[in-house]
Coordinates of C-alpha atoms and ligand atoms in Angstrom, one line a residue:
Chain A
M906 CA 30.9 39.1 -39.3
K907 CA 32.5 40.2 -42.6
L908 CA 30.3 41.2 -45.4
N909 CA 30.3 42.8 -48.9
L910 CA 27.5 45.0 -49.4
K911 CA 26.3 46.2 -52.9
I912 CA 24.2 49.1 -52.4
W913 CA 22.3 51.5 -54.9
R914 CA 23.7 54.9 -54.7
Q915 CA 21.9 57.9 -56.3
K916 CA 22.4 61.6 -55.6
N917 CA 18.7 62.8 -56.4
A918 CA 15.7 62.0 -58.1
T919 CA 17.2 62.9 -61.7
E920 CA 20.6 61.6 -61.5
K921 CA 21.3 58.0 -62.7
G922 CA 22.2 55.8 -59.9
S923 CA 24.3 52.7 -59.7
M924 CA 25.4 50.0 -57.5
V925 CA 28.6 50.5 -55.3
S926 CA 30.4 48.0 -53.4
Y927 CA 31.0 48.4 -49.7
P928 CA 33.4 45.6 -47.7
I929 CA 32.4 45.9 -44.0
D930 CA 33.8 44.3 -41.0
N931 CA 33.0 43.8 -37.2
I932 CA 29.2 43.3 -37.9
S933 CA 27.5 41.5 -34.9
P934 CA 24.8 38.8 -35.7
D935 CA 22.7 40.3 -33.1
M936 CA 22.4 43.7 -34.9
S937 CA 19.4 44.7 -36.8
F938 CA 19.7 45.1 -40.6
L939 CA 19.4 48.9 -39.9
E940 CA 21.9 48.9 -37.3
M941 CA 24.3 47.3 -39.7
I942 CA 23.6 50.1 -42.2
D943 CA 24.2 52.7 -39.2
A944 CA 27.6 51.0 -38.8
L945 CA 28.2 51.4 -42.4
N946 CA 27.3 55.1 -42.2
N947 CA 29.6 55.9 -39.2
M948 CA 32.5 54.2 -41.3
L949 CA 31.7 56.4 -44.3
I950 CA 31.3 59.7 -42.2
L951 CA 34.7 59.0 -40.8
R952 CA 36.1 58.4 -44.2
N953 CA 34.4 61.7 -45.3
E954 CA 32.0 59.8 -47.7
E955 CA 28.3 60.6 -48.1
P956 CA 26.4 58.2 -45.9
V957 CA 23.7 56.0 -47.4
A958 CA 20.3 57.6 -47.0
F959 CA 17.6 55.1 -46.0
D960 CA 14.1 55.5 -44.5
H961 CA 13.3 54.4 -41.0
D962 CA 11.4 55.7 -37.9
C963 CA 9.8 53.3 -35.3
R964 CA 12.7 50.5 -35.6
E965 CA 10.0 48.1 -34.2
G966 CA 7.9 47.0 -37.3
I967 CA 4.9 49.3 -36.7
C968 CA 5.7 52.5 -38.9
G969 CA 6.4 50.9 -42.2
M970 CA 9.0 53.5 -43.0
C971 CA 12.0 51.2 -43.6
S972 CA 12.0 49.7 -47.0
M973 CA 14.9 48.2 -49.0
F974 CA 15.1 45.5 -51.5
I975 CA 17.6 43.0 -50.1
N976 CA 18.9 39.9 -51.9
G977 CA 16.1 40.0 -54.4
E978 CA 13.3 40.3 -51.7
A979 CA 11.4 43.2 -50.2
H980 CA 12.7 43.4 -46.5
G981 CA 15.1 40.7 -47.1
P982 CA 15.1 36.8 -46.8
D983 CA 13.1 36.5 -43.6
R984 CA 9.3 36.2 -43.5
N985 CA 6.6 38.5 -41.7
V986 CA 9.2 41.0 -40.6
T987 CA 10.3 44.4 -41.8
T988 CA 13.9 45.4 -42.6
C989 CA 14.2 47.1 -39.2
Q990 CA 13.2 43.5 -37.5
L991 CA 15.6 41.6 -39.8
H992 CA 18.6 40.5 -37.8
M993 CA 22.0 40.0 -39.3
R994 CA 22.0 36.2 -38.1
K995 CA 20.0 35.5 -41.1
F996 CA 23.1 36.2 -43.2
K997 CA 26.4 34.1 -43.0
D998 CA 30.0 35.4 -42.7
G999 CA 31.3 36.5 -45.8
D1000 CA 28.1 37.1 -47.7
T1001 CA 27.7 39.4 -50.3
I1002 CA 24.4 41.4 -49.6
T1003 CA 22.4 43.4 -52.6
I1004 CA 20.6 46.3 -51.2
E1005 CA 18.3 48.1 -53.7
P1006 CA 15.4 50.7 -53.4
F1007 CA 11.7 49.7 -53.7
R1008 CA 11.0 49.9 -57.4
A1009 CA 8.0 50.9 -59.1
K1010 CA 7.0 54.1 -61.2
A1011 CA 4.6 55.2 -58.6
F1012 CA 7.5 55.0 -55.8
P1013 CA 10.2 57.3 -57.5
V1014 CA 13.5 57.2 -55.7
I1015 CA 14.3 60.4 -54.0
R1016 CA 18.1 59.5 -52.9
D1017 CA 19.7 56.2 -52.5
L1018 CA 17.4 53.9 -50.8
V1019 CA 14.7 56.4 -49.9
V1020 CA 11.7 56.3 -52.1
D1021 CA 8.5 58.6 -52.4
R1022 CA 5.7 56.6 -51.3
S1023 CA 3.1 59.3 -51.2
S1024 CA 1.1 57.8 -53.8
F1025 CA -0.2 55.5 -51.2
D1026 CA -1.3 58.3 -49.0
R1027 CA -3.2 59.9 -52.0
V1028 CA -5.0 56.6 -52.2
Q1029 CA -5.9 56.6 -48.5
Q1030 CA -7.2 60.3 -49.0
A1031 CA -9.3 59.0 -51.7
G1032 CA -11.3 56.8 -49.4
G1033 CA -9.5 55.1 -46.9
F1034 CA -11.4 56.5 -43.9
V1035 CA -14.9 56.8 -42.1
S1036 CA -16.5 60.1 -42.0
I1037 CA -17.8 60.5 -38.5
N1038 CA -18.9 63.5 -36.4
T1039 CA -16.1 64.4 -34.1
S1040 CA -18.1 67.3 -32.5
G1041 CA -18.4 65.8 -29.0
N1042 CA -21.4 63.4 -29.3
T1043 CA -19.8 60.5 -31.1
Q1044 CA -21.5 57.4 -29.9
D1045 CA -19.8 54.6 -28.1
A1046 CA -18.0 52.3 -30.4
N1047 CA -19.5 49.0 -28.5
A1048 CA -23.0 50.4 -29.1
I1049 CA -22.9 48.6 -32.4
P1050 CA -22.5 44.8 -32.0
I1051 CA -19.9 43.2 -34.5
E1052 CA -19.5 39.5 -35.1
K1053 CA -16.3 38.2 -33.6
N1054 CA -14.9 36.7 -36.9
K1055 CA -15.7 39.9 -38.7
A1056 CA -14.1 42.0 -36.2
D1057 CA -11.0 39.7 -36.4
L1058 CA -10.9 39.9 -40.2
A1059 CA -11.1 43.7 -40.3
F1060 CA -8.3 43.7 -37.6
D1061 CA -6.2 41.5 -39.5
A1062 CA -6.7 43.9 -42.5
A1063 CA -6.1 46.8 -40.5
A1064 CA -2.7 45.6 -39.4
C1065 CA -1.3 46.6 -42.7
I1066 CA 1.4 49.4 -42.1
G1067 CA 1.6 50.9 -45.7
C1068 CA 5.2 49.8 -46.3
G1069 CA 4.9 49.1 -49.8
A1070 CA 6.6 45.9 -49.8
C1071 CA 3.6 44.5 -51.7
V1072 CA 4.3 46.8 -54.6
A1073 CA 7.9 46.6 -54.5
T1074 CA 7.8 42.6 -54.7
C1075 CA 5.0 42.3 -57.4
K1076 CA 6.5 41.7 -60.8
N1077 CA 3.7 44.2 -62.2
S1078 CA 4.2 46.7 -59.4
S1079 CA 0.6 46.3 -58.3
A1080 CA -0.8 47.8 -55.0
M1081 CA -3.8 45.7 -55.0
L1082 CA -2.8 44.0 -51.6
F1083 CA -2.3 47.3 -49.9
V1084 CA -5.6 48.8 -51.4
G1085 CA -7.4 45.4 -50.8
A1086 CA -6.4 45.6 -46.9
K1087 CA -7.5 49.2 -46.7
V1088 CA -10.9 48.5 -48.3
S1089 CA -11.5 45.5 -46.6
Q1090 CA -10.7 47.0 -43.2
Y1091 CA -13.8 49.2 -43.6
A1092 CA -16.1 47.1 -45.8
L1093 CA -16.2 44.3 -43.2
L1094 CA -17.6 46.8 -40.5
P1095 CA -21.1 48.2 -40.2
Q1096 CA -19.6 51.6 -39.8
G1097 CA -17.7 51.4 -43.2
K1098 CA -20.8 50.2 -44.9
V1099 CA -22.3 53.7 -45.4
E1100 CA -19.5 55.0 -47.6
A1101 CA -18.6 51.5 -49.2
T1102 CA -19.7 52.2 -52.8
Q1103 CA -17.8 55.4 -53.4
R1104 CA -14.8 54.2 -51.3
V1105 CA -13.9 51.2 -53.3
Q1106 CA -14.4 53.1 -56.6
N1107 CA -12.5 56.2 -55.6
M1108 CA -9.5 54.2 -54.1
V1109 CA -9.4 52.1 -57.1
A1110 CA -9.5 54.9 -59.3
Q1111 CA -6.6 56.6 -57.4
M1112 CA -4.6 53.6 -57.5
D1113 CA -4.8 53.2 -61.3
L1114 CA -4.1 57.0 -61.6
E1115 CA -0.8 56.5 -59.7
G1116 CA 0.5 54.0 -62.2
F1117 CA 0.5 50.8 -60.3
G1118 CA 0.4 47.8 -62.4
N1119 CA -2.5 45.0 -62.6
C1120 CA -2.6 42.1 -60.4
T1121 CA -1.8 38.6 -62.0
N1122 CA -2.4 36.8 -58.7
T1123 CA 1.2 35.5 -58.4
G1124 CA 0.8 35.9 -54.6
A1125 CA 4.3 37.1 -54.2
C1126 CA 2.9 40.2 -52.0
E1127 CA 1.2 37.8 -49.6
V1128 CA 4.6 36.0 -49.1
E1129 CA 6.6 39.1 -48.7
C1130 CA 4.1 41.4 -46.7
P1131 CA 5.5 42.0 -43.0
K1132 CA 2.0 41.8 -41.7
G1133 CA 0.9 38.7 -43.4
I1134 CA -2.0 40.3 -45.2
S1135 CA -4.0 37.7 -47.1
L1136 CA -4.9 37.6 -50.7
E1137 CA -8.6 37.2 -49.6
N1138 CA -8.4 41.0 -49.1
I1139 CA -7.9 41.3 -52.9
A1140 CA -10.8 39.1 -53.5
R1141 CA -13.0 41.1 -51.3
M1142 CA -12.0 44.4 -53.0
N1143 CA -12.7 42.7 -56.3
R1144 CA -16.1 41.8 -55.0
E1145 CA -16.8 45.0 -53.7
Y1146 CA -15.9 46.8 -56.7
L1147 CA -17.9 44.7 -58.8
S1148 CA -21.0 45.2 -56.5
A1149 CA -20.4 48.8 -56.4
S1150 CA -19.9 49.2 -60.3
L1151 CA -23.4 47.3 -60.4
K1152 CA -24.9 49.7 -58.2
G1153 CA -23.4 52.7 -60.2
Chain B
M1047 CA -16.7 49.2 -73.9
S1048 CA -13.5 51.4 -73.0
R1049 CA -15.4 52.9 -70.1
L1050 CA -16.6 49.5 -69.1
L1051 CA -12.7 48.2 -69.1
S1052 CA -11.4 51.6 -67.8
S1053 CA -10.1 50.3 -64.3
S1054 CA -7.7 47.8 -63.6
I1055 CA -10.1 45.7 -61.6
A1056 CA -12.7 45.6 -64.4
R1057 CA -9.9 44.5 -66.9
K1058 CA -9.0 41.7 -64.4
I1059 CA -12.4 40.6 -64.1
A1060 CA -13.0 40.5 -67.9
M1061 CA -9.5 38.6 -68.2
A1062 CA -10.9 36.1 -65.8
L1063 CA -14.3 35.9 -67.2
S1064 CA -12.7 35.3 -70.7
G1065 CA -10.3 32.6 -69.3
L1066 CA -13.1 30.9 -67.6
F1067 CA -15.1 30.9 -70.6
L1068 CA -12.4 29.4 -72.7
M1069 CA -11.7 26.7 -70.1
V1070 CA -15.5 25.7 -70.4
F1071 CA -15.0 25.5 -74.3
L1072 CA -11.8 23.6 -74.0
L1073 CA -13.5 21.0 -71.7
Q1074 CA -16.3 20.6 -74.1
H1075 CA -13.8 20.3 -77.1
F1076 CA -11.8 17.6 -75.1
L1077 CA -15.2 15.6 -74.4
I1078 CA -15.9 15.5 -78.0
N1079 CA -12.4 14.8 -79.4
I1080 CA -12.0 11.9 -76.8
T1081 CA -14.8 10.0 -78.3
S1082 CA -12.8 9.5 -81.5
V1083 CA -10.6 7.3 -79.4
F1084 CA -13.4 5.0 -78.6
S1085 CA -16.0 5.0 -81.3
E1086 CA -15.5 6.5 -84.9
A1087 CA -19.4 6.5 -85.4
M1088 CA -20.0 8.5 -82.4
F1089 CA -17.0 11.1 -83.2
N1090 CA -18.4 11.6 -86.7
E1091 CA -22.1 12.1 -85.5
I1092 CA -21.1 14.8 -83.0
S1093 CA -18.8 16.3 -85.4
H1094 CA -21.4 16.3 -88.0
F1095 CA -23.8 18.0 -85.6
M1096 CA -21.4 20.7 -84.4
G1097 CA -20.3 21.5 -88.0
T1098 CA -23.8 21.8 -89.3
N1099 CA -25.9 23.1 -86.4
P1100 CA -26.7 26.9 -87.4
L1101 CA -26.7 27.6 -83.7
V1102 CA -23.3 26.2 -83.1
Q1103 CA -21.9 27.8 -86.6
F1104 CA -23.4 31.1 -86.4
A1105 CA -23.9 31.9 -82.7
L1106 CA -21.4 29.9 -80.4
Q1107 CA -18.3 30.0 -82.9
P1108 CA -18.5 33.6 -83.3
V1109 CA -18.7 34.1 -79.7
L1110 CA -15.9 31.6 -79.3
I1111 CA -13.5 33.7 -81.7
F1112 CA -14.4 36.8 -80.0
G1113 CA -13.5 35.3 -76.6
V1114 CA -10.3 34.0 -77.7
I1115 CA -9.3 37.4 -79.4
F1116 CA -10.5 39.4 -76.4
H1117 CA -8.5 37.2 -74.0
F1118 CA -5.1 37.4 -75.8
V1119 CA -5.4 41.2 -76.8
M1120 CA -6.4 42.0 -73.1
G1121 CA -3.5 39.7 -72.1
F1122 CA -1.1 41.8 -74.1
V1123 CA -2.6 45.0 -72.8
L1124 CA -2.1 44.1 -69.3
E1125 CA 1.2 42.9 -69.9
I1126 CA 2.5 46.1 -71.5
Q1127 CA 0.7 48.2 -68.6
N1128 CA 2.4 45.8 -66.1
R1129 CA 6.0 46.2 -67.7
N1130 CA 5.4 50.2 -67.6
A1131 CA 4.4 50.2 -64.1
R1132 CA 8.2 49.8 -63.1
S1133 CA 10.7 51.9 -65.2
V1134 CA 14.2 50.8 -63.6
G1135 CA 14.4 47.0 -62.8
Y1136 CA 16.0 45.4 -59.9
V1137 CA 19.5 44.1 -60.2
Q1138 CA 18.5 41.2 -58.1
F1139 CA 15.0 39.6 -58.2
K1140 CA 14.2 36.4 -56.4
G1141 CA 10.8 35.5 -58.0
N1142 CA 11.0 31.9 -57.1
A1143 CA 11.1 32.6 -53.5
N1144 CA 7.6 34.1 -53.1
S1145 CA 5.7 32.9 -56.6
S1146 CA 5.3 30.1 -59.0
W1147 CA 6.9 30.1 -62.4
M1148 CA 3.7 29.8 -64.0
S1149 CA 2.1 32.8 -62.5
R1150 CA 4.9 35.1 -63.4
N1151 CA 5.1 33.9 -67.1
M1152 CA 1.5 33.8 -68.2
I1153 CA 2.3 35.8 -71.2
Y1154 CA 5.0 33.3 -72.5
S1155 CA 2.7 30.1 -71.9
G1156 CA -0.2 32.1 -73.4
G1157 CA 1.9 33.2 -76.2
V1158 CA 2.9 29.6 -77.0
V1159 CA -0.7 28.7 -76.9
L1160 CA -1.5 31.5 -79.4
L1161 CA 0.9 30.2 -81.9
F1162 CA -0.5 26.8 -81.5
L1163 CA -4.0 28.2 -82.2
I1164 CA -2.6 29.9 -85.4
L1165 CA -1.5 26.4 -86.5
H1166 CA -4.6 24.7 -85.2
F1167 CA -6.9 27.1 -87.3
Y1168 CA -4.8 26.4 -90.4
D1169 CA -5.0 22.9 -89.7
F1170 CA -8.6 22.5 -89.1
W1171 CA -10.7 25.5 -89.3
V1172 CA -9.5 26.9 -92.5
P1173 CA -10.2 23.6 -94.3
E1174 CA -13.5 23.1 -92.6
M1175 CA -14.6 26.8 -93.6
T1176 CA -13.4 26.4 -97.2
Y1177 CA -15.2 23.1 -97.4
K1178 CA -18.6 24.2 -96.2
Y1179 CA -18.6 27.9 -97.1
V1180 CA -16.2 28.7 -100.1
E1181 CA -16.3 25.4 -102.1
F1182 CA -19.8 24.4 -100.8
L1183 CA -18.9 20.8 -101.1
P1184 CA -21.8 18.2 -100.2
E1185 CA -21.8 17.4 -96.5
D1186 CA -20.5 13.8 -95.9
P1187 CA -21.4 13.0 -92.3
S1188 CA -18.6 10.2 -91.9
R1189 CA -15.8 12.6 -93.4
Y1190 CA -14.6 14.1 -89.8
Y1191 CA -12.9 10.9 -88.4
E1192 CA -10.8 10.4 -91.7
E1193 CA -9.8 14.0 -91.6
L1194 CA -8.8 13.8 -88.2
V1195 CA -6.8 10.6 -88.5
H1196 CA -5.0 12.0 -91.7
K1197 CA -3.9 15.3 -89.9
F1198 CA -2.2 13.1 -87.1
H1199 CA -0.2 11.3 -89.6
D1200 CA 2.8 13.9 -89.6
P1201 CA 5.0 13.4 -86.7
I1202 CA 5.8 17.1 -86.9
R1203 CA 2.5 18.1 -86.3
V1204 CA 2.0 15.7 -83.4
G1205 CA 5.1 16.8 -82.0
L1206 CA 4.3 20.5 -82.0
Y1207 CA 0.8 19.6 -80.6
V1208 CA 2.0 17.8 -77.7
V1209 CA 4.5 20.5 -76.8
S1210 CA 1.8 23.2 -77.0
F1211 CA -0.4 21.1 -74.7
A1212 CA 2.4 21.2 -72.2
F1213 CA 2.3 24.9 -72.4
L1214 CA -1.3 25.0 -72.3
S1215 CA -1.1 23.1 -69.1
L1216 CA 1.4 25.4 -67.5
H1217 CA -0.9 28.3 -68.5
L1218 CA -4.0 26.7 -66.8
L1219 CA -1.9 25.4 -63.7
H1220 CA -1.9 29.2 -62.6
G1221 CA -5.0 30.4 -64.8
F1222 CA -7.7 28.2 -63.2
S1223 CA -7.4 29.2 -59.6
S1224 CA -6.3 32.8 -60.7
S1225 CA -9.5 33.6 -62.5
F1226 CA -11.6 32.5 -59.5
Q1227 CA -9.5 34.8 -57.3
S1228 CA -9.9 37.6 -59.9
V1229 CA -13.8 37.4 -59.7
G1230 CA -13.4 37.8 -56.0
A1231 CA -14.3 34.0 -55.1
N1232 CA -11.8 33.4 -52.4
N1233 CA -13.5 31.5 -49.6
K1234 CA -13.7 28.0 -47.9
Y1235 CA -14.2 26.4 -51.1
T1236 CA -11.0 27.8 -52.5
R1237 CA -8.6 25.1 -51.3
S1238 CA -10.7 22.2 -52.9
L1239 CA -11.4 24.5 -56.0
K1240 CA -7.4 24.7 -56.3
S1241 CA -7.1 21.1 -56.4
F1242 CA -9.7 20.7 -58.7
G1243 CA -8.1 23.3 -61.1
T1244 CA -4.6 21.4 -60.8
A1245 CA -6.3 18.2 -61.9
Y1246 CA -8.1 20.0 -64.7
A1247 CA -4.8 21.7 -66.0
I1248 CA -3.2 18.4 -66.0
I1249 CA -5.7 16.0 -67.2
V1250 CA -7.2 18.1 -69.9
P1251 CA -3.9 19.0 -71.8
L1252 CA -2.7 15.3 -71.2
G1253 CA -5.9 14.1 -72.7
F1254 CA -5.5 16.1 -75.8
A1255 CA -1.8 15.0 -76.1
F1256 CA -3.0 11.5 -75.6
I1257 CA -5.6 11.8 -78.7
A1258 CA -3.0 13.2 -81.0
L1259 CA -0.6 10.4 -80.1
F1260 CA -3.1 7.7 -80.1
H1261 CA -4.1 8.4 -83.7
H1262 CA -0.6 8.9 -84.8
L1263 CA 0.5 5.6 -83.4
N1264 CA -2.8 3.8 -84.7
T1265 CA -2.1 4.9 -88.5
L1266 CA 1.7 3.9 -88.3
Ligands
LIG1494 C1 -7.3 27.9 -74.8 C2 -6.8 28.6 -74.5 C3 -6.6 29.5 -73.3 C4 -7.1 29.4 -71.9 C5 -8.3 28.2 -71.6 C6 -6.6 30.2 -71.2 C7 -7.1 30.4 -69.7 C8 -6.7 31.4 -69.0 C9 -7.0 31.7 -67.5 C10 -8.1 31.0 -66.9 C11 -6.5 32.8 -67.3 C12 -6.6 33.5 -65.9 C13 -7.3 34.7 -65.7 C14 -7.0 35.6 -64.6 O1 -5.8 35.6 -64.0 O2 -7.9 36.3 -64.0 C15 -5.5 33.2 -68.1 C16 -4.8 34.3 -68.2 C17 -3.8 35.0 -69.0 N1 -3.9 34.5 -70.0 FE1 -5.0 32.9 -70.9 N2 -5.8 31.2 -71.9 C18 -5.7 30.8 -73.0 C19 -5.2 31.3 -74.1 C20 -4.3 32.3 -74.0 C21 -3.5 33.1 -75.0 C22 -3.7 32.6 -76.5 C23 -2.9 34.1 -74.7 C24 -1.9 35.0 -75.5 C25 -1.0 35.8 -75.1 C26 -3.2 34.1 -73.0 C27 -2.6 35.2 -72.2 C28 -3.0 35.1 -71.0 C29 -2.3 36.0 -69.9 C30 -1.0 37.1 -70.5 C31 -3.0 35.8 -68.7 C32 -2.6 36.7 -67.4 C33 -3.3 37.8 -67.3 C34 -3.2 38.5 -65.9 O3 -3.8 37.9 -64.8 O4 -2.6 39.7 -65.8 N3 -3.9 33.1 -72.8 N4 -5.7 32.5 -69.3
LIG1495 S1 -0.5 45.0 -47.6 FE1 1.6 44.2 -46.5 S2 3.3 44.5 -47.9 FE2 1.5 45.8 -48.6 S3 1.7 47.9 -47.8 FE3 0.4 46.7 -46.3 S4 1.9 45.8 -44.8 FE4 3.1 46.5 -46.4
LIG1496 S1 11.4 51.4 -39.1 FE1 9.2 51.5 -38.8 S2 8.6 49.5 -39.4 FE2 10.9 49.4 -39.9

């Protein structure tokens, strides 16, 4: 395949970046999108140019590191996949492909396509956990019976890999799907109930502090999320928040 | 108040509640207006009641005005915050691939509705307040129908009203279901509620447009 790539290049966090065109040839339709970028970088290195910096780790859709806003969509045109799971067969020979970093004030660009998503880490640290005694006398998880449908919903929410596609794709750069998933994952389980009131309040406070936008319920996040996290999680977080606020 | 609205979710819930309140008001307003198509006497009777009842005039009316102002001020506040949350925009952004036009343009559909509300207040509310509370003219229980029909004689006004109702419809096509999601109601009734919301968002504005056109054509 022959492609024309238009990629955002930016030396560092402070420099102004710009889109740069890279014609590339001999791309196999079986390559993943990241392998295609690897091929581009090999070419750039041979030409003594700076390779394109991009985030990646597992390359199998579980770590959430790979980002990229491809042809106007987070993780590109395919559904329920991350960029590492996107294949070049989703594109046509001769296509022009626009590749930009995830954009949000809370996700500042570090270099090229690499953005700083540590705002998500701070939201998690504000309450995305269950405090348990790990001194050796932890009780067996199965000692507490949990309804099957609740366990399934909690599991679905826990599938969130913290990739940030929801923020990148939201016209408001809202992190409500991510935080909704993290709040729901615990709110649905008896183990999470103990700290439920502070959890939702602290996580939402941190989310607001990081400068994410407000949710307008456009639903774009749900469509672009590689893990199919449902908008129901946002509604659940809003309910949790409302009841936590009433409790004080 | 500022503490109460200090978090993003609190602001969203307040936005949704004011929107829900306005939709209840809108339905009530529509049900009264539609009587003007069927019965002049009935329309006059209800309007006379609404125009002179102290509970409506001095309790419900201020609440409504507060609700409208709160809703659009909060709409602007949210819009500004949302725009500030992304300082560098995308070169390419495919909004249509994942969301509806209505959901992404609430500020524009709402903005048109706001302009319409200014015109509408100038057309009906200001003369009504002047009549009752400035000039203290004697109440004539049969004046309302004539005033209404007179207003819809002007084709430009009718045109502006009809266009505004189209934007109101766009606003509510997203706003109705959005407000339920915002207050946390996403459950087994959501699908039926969505269909009901779509019906509401089409029928009510269409009905208002019909009333304006009906009186216009009736007096030609
Ligand atoms: C009769 C008039 C109106 C009705 C019935 C109405 C109704 C609604 C409803 C139900 C919502 C959804 C709330 C939510 O998403 O939680 C909404 C949202 C919105 N309205 Fe209105 N509205 C009206 C007038 C206006 C006006 C005059 C403006 C002025 C700009 C406006 C601006 C907005 C905006 C920006 C939103 C989206 C807020 C967000 O979700 O971020 N609306 N409206
Ligand atoms: S909710 Fe989906 S899109 Fe958002 S961070 Fe989690 S996995 Fe990524
Ligand atoms: S590299 Fe891990 S999800 Fe893509």
